[in-house]
XYZ file of C-alpha atoms in Angstrom:
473
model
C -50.087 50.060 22.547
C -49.107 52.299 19.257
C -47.361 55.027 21.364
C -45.475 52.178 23.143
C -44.029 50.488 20.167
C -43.081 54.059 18.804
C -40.965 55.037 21.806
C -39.261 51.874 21.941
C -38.039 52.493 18.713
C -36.817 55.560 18.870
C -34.981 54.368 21.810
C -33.442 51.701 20.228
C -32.045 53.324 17.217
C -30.418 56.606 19.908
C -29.027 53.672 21.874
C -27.281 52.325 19.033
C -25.922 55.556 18.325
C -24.598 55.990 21.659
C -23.158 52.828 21.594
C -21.184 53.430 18.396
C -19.430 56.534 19.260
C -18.327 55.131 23.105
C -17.070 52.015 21.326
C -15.066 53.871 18.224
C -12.163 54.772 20.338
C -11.520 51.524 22.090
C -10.087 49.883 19.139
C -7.034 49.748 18.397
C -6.452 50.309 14.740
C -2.717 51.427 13.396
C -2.286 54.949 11.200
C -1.318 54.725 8.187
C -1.000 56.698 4.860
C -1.787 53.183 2.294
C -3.742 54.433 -0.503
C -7.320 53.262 -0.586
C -6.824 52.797 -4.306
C -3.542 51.959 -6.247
C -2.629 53.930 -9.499
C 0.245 51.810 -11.319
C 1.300 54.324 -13.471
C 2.470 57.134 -10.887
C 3.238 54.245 -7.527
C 5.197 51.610 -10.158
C 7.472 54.326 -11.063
C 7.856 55.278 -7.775
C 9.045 51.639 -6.428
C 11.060 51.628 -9.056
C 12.994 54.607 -7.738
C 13.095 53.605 -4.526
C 14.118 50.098 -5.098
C 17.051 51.527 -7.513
C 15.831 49.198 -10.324
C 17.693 51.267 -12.523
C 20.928 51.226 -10.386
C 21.332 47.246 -10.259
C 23.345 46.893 -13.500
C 25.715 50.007 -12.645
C 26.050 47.943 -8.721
C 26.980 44.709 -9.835
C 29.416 46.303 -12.681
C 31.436 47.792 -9.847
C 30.926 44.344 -7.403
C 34.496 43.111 -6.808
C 33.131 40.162 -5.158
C 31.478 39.044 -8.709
C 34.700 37.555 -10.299
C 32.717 35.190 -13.280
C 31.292 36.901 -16.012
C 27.972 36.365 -18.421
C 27.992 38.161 -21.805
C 24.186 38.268 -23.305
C 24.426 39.009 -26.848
C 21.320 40.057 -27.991
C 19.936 40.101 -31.318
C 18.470 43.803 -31.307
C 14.894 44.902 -32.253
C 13.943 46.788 -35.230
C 13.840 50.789 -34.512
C 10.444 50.258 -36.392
C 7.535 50.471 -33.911
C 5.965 51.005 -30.672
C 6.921 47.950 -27.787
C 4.699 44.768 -28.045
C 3.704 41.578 -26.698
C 6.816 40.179 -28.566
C 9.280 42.372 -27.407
C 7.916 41.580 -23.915
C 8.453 37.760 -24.112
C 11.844 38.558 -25.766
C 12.575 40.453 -23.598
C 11.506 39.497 -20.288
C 12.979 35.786 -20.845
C 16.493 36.947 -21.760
C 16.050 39.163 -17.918
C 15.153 36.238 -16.114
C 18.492 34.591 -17.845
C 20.634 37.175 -16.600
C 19.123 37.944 -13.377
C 19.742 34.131 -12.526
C 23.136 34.401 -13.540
C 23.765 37.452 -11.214
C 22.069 35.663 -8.175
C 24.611 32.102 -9.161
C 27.740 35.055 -8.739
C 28.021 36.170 -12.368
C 29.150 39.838 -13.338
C 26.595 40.383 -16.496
C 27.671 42.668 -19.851
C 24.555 43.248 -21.642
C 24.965 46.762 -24.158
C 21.560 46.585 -25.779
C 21.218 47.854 -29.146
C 18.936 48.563 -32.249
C 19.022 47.547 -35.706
C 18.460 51.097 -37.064
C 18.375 49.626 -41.137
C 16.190 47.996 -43.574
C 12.833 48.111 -45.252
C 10.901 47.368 -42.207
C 12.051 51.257 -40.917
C 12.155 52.639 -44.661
C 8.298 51.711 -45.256
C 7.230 53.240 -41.713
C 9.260 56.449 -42.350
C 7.843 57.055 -45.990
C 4.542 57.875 -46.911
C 1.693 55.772 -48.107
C 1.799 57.122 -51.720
C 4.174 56.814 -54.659
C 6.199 60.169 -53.606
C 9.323 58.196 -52.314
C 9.729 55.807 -55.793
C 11.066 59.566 -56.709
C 13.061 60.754 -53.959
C 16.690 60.659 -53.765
C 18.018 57.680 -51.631
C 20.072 60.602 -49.656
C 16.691 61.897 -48.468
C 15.141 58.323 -47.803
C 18.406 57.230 -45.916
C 17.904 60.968 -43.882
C 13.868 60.539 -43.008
C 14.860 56.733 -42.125
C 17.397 58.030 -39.591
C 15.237 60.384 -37.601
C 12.184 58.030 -37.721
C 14.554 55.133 -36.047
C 16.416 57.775 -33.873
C 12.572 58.886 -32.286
C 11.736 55.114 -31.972
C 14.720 54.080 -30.731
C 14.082 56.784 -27.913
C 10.456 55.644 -27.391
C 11.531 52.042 -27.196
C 14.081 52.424 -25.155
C 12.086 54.268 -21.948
C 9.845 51.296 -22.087
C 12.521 48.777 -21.577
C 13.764 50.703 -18.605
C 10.277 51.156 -17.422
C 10.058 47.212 -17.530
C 12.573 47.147 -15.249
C 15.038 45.348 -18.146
C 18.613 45.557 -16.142
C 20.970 46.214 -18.714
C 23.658 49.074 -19.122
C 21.231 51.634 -20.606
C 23.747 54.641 -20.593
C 25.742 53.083 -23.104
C 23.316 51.929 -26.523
C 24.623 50.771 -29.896
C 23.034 51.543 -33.003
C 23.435 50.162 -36.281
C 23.516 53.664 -37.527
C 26.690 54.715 -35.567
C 29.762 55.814 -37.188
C 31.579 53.031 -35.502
C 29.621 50.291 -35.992
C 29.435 51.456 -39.358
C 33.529 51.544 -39.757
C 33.424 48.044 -38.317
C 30.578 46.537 -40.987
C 32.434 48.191 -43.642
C 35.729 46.606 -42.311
C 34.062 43.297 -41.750
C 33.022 43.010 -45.480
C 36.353 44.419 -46.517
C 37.961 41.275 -45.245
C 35.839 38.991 -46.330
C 36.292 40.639 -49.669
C 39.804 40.276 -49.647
C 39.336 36.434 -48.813
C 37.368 36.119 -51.810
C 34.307 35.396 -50.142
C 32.267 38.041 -52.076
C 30.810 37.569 -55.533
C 27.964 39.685 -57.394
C 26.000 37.286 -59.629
C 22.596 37.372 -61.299
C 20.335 34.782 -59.456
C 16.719 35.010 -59.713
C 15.290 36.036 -56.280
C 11.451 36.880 -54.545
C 11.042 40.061 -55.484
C 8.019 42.448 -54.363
C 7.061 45.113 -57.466
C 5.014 46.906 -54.535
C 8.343 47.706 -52.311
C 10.788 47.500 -54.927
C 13.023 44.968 -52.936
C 14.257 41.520 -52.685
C 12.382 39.155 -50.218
C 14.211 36.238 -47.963
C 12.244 33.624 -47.367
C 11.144 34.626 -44.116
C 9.324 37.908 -45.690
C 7.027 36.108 -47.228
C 3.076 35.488 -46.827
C 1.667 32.422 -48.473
C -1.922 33.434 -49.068
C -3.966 30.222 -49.970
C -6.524 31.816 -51.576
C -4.617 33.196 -54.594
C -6.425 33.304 -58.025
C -4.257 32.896 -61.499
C -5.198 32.645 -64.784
C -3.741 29.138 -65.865
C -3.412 28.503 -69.414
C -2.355 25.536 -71.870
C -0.111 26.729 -74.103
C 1.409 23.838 -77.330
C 4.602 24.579 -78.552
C 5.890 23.810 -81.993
C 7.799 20.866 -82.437
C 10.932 20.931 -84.848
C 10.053 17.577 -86.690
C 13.447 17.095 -87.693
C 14.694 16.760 -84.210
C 12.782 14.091 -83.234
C 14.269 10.193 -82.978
C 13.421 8.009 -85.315
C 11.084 5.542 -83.763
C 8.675 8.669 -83.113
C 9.250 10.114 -86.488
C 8.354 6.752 -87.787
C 5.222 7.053 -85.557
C 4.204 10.389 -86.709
C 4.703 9.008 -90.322
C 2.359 6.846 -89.810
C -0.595 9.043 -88.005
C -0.216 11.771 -90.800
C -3.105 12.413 -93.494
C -3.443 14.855 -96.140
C -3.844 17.720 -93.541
C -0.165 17.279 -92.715
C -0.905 17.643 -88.624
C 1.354 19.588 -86.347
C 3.065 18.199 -83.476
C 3.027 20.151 -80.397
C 4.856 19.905 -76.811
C 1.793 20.567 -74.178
C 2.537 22.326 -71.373
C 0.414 24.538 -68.214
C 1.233 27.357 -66.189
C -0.158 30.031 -64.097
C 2.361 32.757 -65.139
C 1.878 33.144 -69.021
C 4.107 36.000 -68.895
C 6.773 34.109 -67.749
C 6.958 32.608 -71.196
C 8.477 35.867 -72.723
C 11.562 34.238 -71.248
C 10.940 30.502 -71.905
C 14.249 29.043 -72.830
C 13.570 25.238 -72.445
C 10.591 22.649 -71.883
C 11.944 20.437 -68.929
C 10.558 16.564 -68.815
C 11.570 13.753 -66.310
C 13.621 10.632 -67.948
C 11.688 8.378 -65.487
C 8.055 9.054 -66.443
C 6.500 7.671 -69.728
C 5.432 9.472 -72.680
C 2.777 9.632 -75.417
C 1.844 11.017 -78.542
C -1.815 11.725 -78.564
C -3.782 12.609 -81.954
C -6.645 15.298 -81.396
C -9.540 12.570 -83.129
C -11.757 15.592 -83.459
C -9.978 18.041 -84.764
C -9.979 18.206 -88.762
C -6.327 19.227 -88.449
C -5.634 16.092 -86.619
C -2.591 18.064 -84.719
C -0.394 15.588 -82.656
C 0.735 16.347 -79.124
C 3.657 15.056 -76.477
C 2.707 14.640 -73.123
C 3.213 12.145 -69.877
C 0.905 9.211 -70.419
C -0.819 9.516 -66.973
C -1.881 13.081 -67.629
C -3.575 12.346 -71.043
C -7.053 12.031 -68.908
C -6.397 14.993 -66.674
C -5.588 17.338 -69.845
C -8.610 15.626 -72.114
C -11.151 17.254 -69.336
C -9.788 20.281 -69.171
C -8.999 20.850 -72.887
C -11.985 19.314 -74.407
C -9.202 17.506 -76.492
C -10.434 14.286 -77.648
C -6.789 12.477 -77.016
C -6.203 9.124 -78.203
C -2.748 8.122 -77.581
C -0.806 6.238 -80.837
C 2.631 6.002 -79.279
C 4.639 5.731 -75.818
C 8.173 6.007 -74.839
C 10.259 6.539 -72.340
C 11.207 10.218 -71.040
C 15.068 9.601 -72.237
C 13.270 9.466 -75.817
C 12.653 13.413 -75.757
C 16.553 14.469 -75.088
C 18.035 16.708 -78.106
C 14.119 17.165 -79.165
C 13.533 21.189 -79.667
C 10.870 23.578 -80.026
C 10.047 26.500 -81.644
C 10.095 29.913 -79.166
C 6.347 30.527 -78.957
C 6.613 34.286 -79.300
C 10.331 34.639 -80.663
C 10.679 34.391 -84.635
C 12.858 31.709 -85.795
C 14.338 30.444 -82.093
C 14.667 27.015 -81.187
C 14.571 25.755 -77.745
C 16.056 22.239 -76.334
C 14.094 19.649 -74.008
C 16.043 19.230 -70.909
C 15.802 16.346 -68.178
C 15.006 17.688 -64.418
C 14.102 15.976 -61.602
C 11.758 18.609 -60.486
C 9.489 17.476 -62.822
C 6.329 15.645 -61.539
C 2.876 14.408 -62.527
C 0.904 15.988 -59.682
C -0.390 18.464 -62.087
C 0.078 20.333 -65.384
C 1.217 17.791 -68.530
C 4.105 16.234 -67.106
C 6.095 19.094 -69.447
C 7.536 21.748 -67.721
C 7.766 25.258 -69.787
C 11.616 26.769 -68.524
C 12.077 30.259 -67.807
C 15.700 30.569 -66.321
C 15.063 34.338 -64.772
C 11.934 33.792 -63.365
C 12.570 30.133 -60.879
C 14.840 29.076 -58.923
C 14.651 25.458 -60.338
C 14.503 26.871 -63.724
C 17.887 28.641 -62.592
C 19.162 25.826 -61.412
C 18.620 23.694 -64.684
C 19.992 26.726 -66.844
C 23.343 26.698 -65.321
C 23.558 22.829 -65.910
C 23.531 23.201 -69.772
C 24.445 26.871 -70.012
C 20.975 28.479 -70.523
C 20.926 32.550 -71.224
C 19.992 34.158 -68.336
C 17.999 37.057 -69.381
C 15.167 39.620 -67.165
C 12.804 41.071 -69.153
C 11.104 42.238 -66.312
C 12.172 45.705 -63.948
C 12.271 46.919 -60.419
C 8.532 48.132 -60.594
C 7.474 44.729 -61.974
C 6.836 46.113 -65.410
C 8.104 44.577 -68.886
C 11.450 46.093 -70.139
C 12.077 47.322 -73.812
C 13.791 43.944 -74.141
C 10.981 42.198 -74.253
C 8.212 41.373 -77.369
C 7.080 44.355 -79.010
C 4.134 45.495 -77.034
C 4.574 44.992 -74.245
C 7.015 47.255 -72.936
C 5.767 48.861 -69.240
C 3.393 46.428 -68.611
C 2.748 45.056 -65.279
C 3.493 41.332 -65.315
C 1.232 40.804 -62.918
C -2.024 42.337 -64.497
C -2.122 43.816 -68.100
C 1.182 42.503 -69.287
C 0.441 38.610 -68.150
C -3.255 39.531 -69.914
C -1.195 40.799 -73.352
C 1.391 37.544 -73.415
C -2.123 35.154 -73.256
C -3.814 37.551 -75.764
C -0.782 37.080 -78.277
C -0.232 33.450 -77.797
C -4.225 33.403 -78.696
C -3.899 35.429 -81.363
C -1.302 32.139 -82.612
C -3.435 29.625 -82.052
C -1.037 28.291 -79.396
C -3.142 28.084 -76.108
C -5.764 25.387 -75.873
C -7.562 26.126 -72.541
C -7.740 29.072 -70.149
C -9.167 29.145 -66.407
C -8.834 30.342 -63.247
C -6.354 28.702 -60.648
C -6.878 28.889 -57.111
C -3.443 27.857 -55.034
C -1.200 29.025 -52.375
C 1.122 31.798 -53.570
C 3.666 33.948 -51.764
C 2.765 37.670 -50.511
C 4.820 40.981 -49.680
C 3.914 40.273 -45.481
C 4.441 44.374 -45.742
C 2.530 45.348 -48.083
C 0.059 42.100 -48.413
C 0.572 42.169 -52.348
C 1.448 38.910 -54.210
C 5.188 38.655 -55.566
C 7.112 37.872 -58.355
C 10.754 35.747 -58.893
C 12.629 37.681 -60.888
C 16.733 37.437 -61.772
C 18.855 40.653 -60.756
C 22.530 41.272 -59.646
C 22.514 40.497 -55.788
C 25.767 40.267 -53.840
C 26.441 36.669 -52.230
C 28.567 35.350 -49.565
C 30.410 32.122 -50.866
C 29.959 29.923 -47.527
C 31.021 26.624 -49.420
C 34.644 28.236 -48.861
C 33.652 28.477 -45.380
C 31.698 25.578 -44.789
C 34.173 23.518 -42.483
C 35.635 25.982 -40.288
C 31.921 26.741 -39.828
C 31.082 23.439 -38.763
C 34.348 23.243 -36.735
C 33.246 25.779 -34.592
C 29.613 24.851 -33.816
C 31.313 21.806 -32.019
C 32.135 24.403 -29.266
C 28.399 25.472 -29.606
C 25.878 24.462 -26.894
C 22.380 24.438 -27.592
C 19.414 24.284 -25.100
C 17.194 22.295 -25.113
C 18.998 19.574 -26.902
């Protein structure tokens, strides 16, 4: 019975065999030389070639039968990096536009081009260190060029090998000789129009790329520490109106108390170029005596701060007197690091109570609605502060080549210490813009930048966007 059930086995399993060779060649299968596995990057290439992606724009160019014609003027990359996800969407979704337009009998004109200039290209090209805050800008412009000249080459094959249809024989550049000629002409007109002015405005500027910053270059890290400080201000007594000088008559004692303007900040060495102390005509006033203080030292602040400042101080305030903001106008102050300068109160409406004293400290070079406010009434417009972000000789003695933002803004606290002029000092965590290049925090600082005057061509502007269409709606 063992030997049996052996056998049969073995006869089984040759039968099978048998049965699979006689069987093999009656089907019908068809030959064929398919892969068994796909490689993309050798067999996409090769569809491309045979399907003459490349050859589409050059074909419908010379298509008589395409009489309409689609312009695509596209707003070129920066010659500043390898090919991403957003020059893929870009792209890809500007394609689809123009590949619709071809099948709907449009002839399409799309030049591509790069934008070949700028600090996004400069701070690829140069090193990491210090070396290039030396170089000639000759050499810069020169190791710019060839960096955007090799990217623009490396960008460039992988459009085409997306497939991109667009007349790829024929580039622009921003660093052409033409296109050049035709900036330079473009400004010469507008020049001649009197569109161009040069004008000191204080603007973001980054000490760690030495450059002005739009709006748009900027990081707002929320997580930013400064060291906030109260700082008083001497009041001229003299200047005051009557009803408070009546007031102060009245609160004074043998110590013959100061009178102070209180204000906050979280740049202290922005007050090397205080020129006013700003206040808001709507809010109300006070004048609050310091009970605990043997001096008995008055000071001027918006009533509905007095509790806010009392905790943070340690000021034991106990307001004598309130008035309206309009009470303050012609009141000045004495320059808390500038001997014998006097500095006017000035009304703004960008002036609040949300925080600080309701008293905002002025520095024309250093804020845009501090700028703003100087203009009105004729402020000087003075930067103490250079390229690198480092005090100039102009400023108080001592701190010439100081970072602002480290040593020097430690020196200006130090010094209005050493005065007896700041009450309370503490760290200040708040949003606060960032170099999105180099990830360092910013400063605003004044210097001569050349403006386009588009009030003079505000309604022809306008005029023409009527003929604008704008998807979606």
């Amino acid at each position: 019975m063992q030997l049996f059930r052996r056998q049969h086995v073995v006869l089984c399993r040759s039968c099978v065999r048998c049965a699979s060779s006689q069987y093999t060649k009656t089907v019908n299968l068809p030959l064929t030389d398919f892969p068994l596995r796909s490689d993309p990057r050798t067999r996409e290439c090769e569809i491309q070639h045979l399907a003459e992606f490349n050859d589409l724009y050059r074909w419908q160019q010379n298509n008589q039968r395409l009489t309409k014609r689609f312009c695509l003027h596209d707003g070129p990359p920066y010659a500043n990096g390898d090919l991403h996800v957003g020059h893929a969407l870009n792209k890809i979704l500007k394609d689809i536009t123009i590949r619709y337009k071809l099948m709907t009998g449009h002839k399409i004109d799309y030049k591509p081009g790069w934008d070949c200039h700028g600090l996004p290209i400069e701070m690829k090209a140069l090193s990491a260190d210090d070396a290039w805050r030396t170089m000639p800008a000759t050499d810069i412009r020169k190791l710019a060029r060839d960096f955007a000249r090799r990217t623009v080459e490396k960008q460039k094959t992988g459009f085409i090998r997306w497939g991109i249809m667009a007349d790829w024989d024929r580039c622009y550049h921003t660093f052409d000789n033409e296109y050049e000629a035709k900036q330079l002409l473009c400004f010469y007109q507008m020049y001649e129009r009197d569109l161009i002015f040069q004008n000191m405005k204080p603007v973001f500027w980054s000490p760690s790329s030495r450059t002005a910053l739009g709006e748009a270059e900027l990081e707002y890290v929320d997580e930013h520490v400064s060291q906030s400080v109260y700082v008083r201000l001497p009041v001229s007594s003299r200047s005051l109106p009557s009803d408070l000088q009546a007031s102060l008559e009245n609160m004074r004692s043998d110590s013959n108390p100061g009178i102070f303007l209180l204000t906050w900040t979280t740049l202290a060495w922005t007050i090397t170029g205080n020129e006013a102390v700003a206040y808001q005509t709507e809010a109300t006033y006070s004048l609050c005596e310091d009970v605990h203080a043997n001096t008995g030292d008055v000071y001027i602040m918006a009533t509905d701060k007095i509790s806010d400042v009392a905790n943070a101080t340690g000021l034991a305030l106990n307001p004598t007197y309130t008035f309206n903001g309009e009470r303050l106008k012609g009141v000045e102050y004495f320059h808390p690091l500038a001997k014998d300068k006097t500095c006017p109160m000035l009304p703004s409406h960008h002036v609040t109570l949300d925080k600080g004293t309701g008293l905002v400290h002025i520095a024309p070079a250093h804020g845009m609605d501090d700028f703003n406010l100087s203009v009105k009434h004729s402020l000087p417009l003075q930067c103490n502060v250079n390229e690198d972000g480092q005090f100039t000789d102009n400023v108080v003695d001592g701190l010439s080549g100081m970072e602002v933002q480290s040593e020097g803004n430690e020196a200006v606290i130090r010094m209005l210490r050493k005065k007896q002029l700041i009450l309370a000092s503490m760290k200040y965590t708040h949003s606060y813009p960032y170099d999105w290049r180099t990830k360092k925090p910013v400063i605003v600082r004044a210097s001569k930048q050349w403006f386009i005057d588009t009030d003079k061509i505000k309604n022809q502007t306008l005029a023409c966007l009527k003929d604008v269409k704008t998807y979606p709606e």
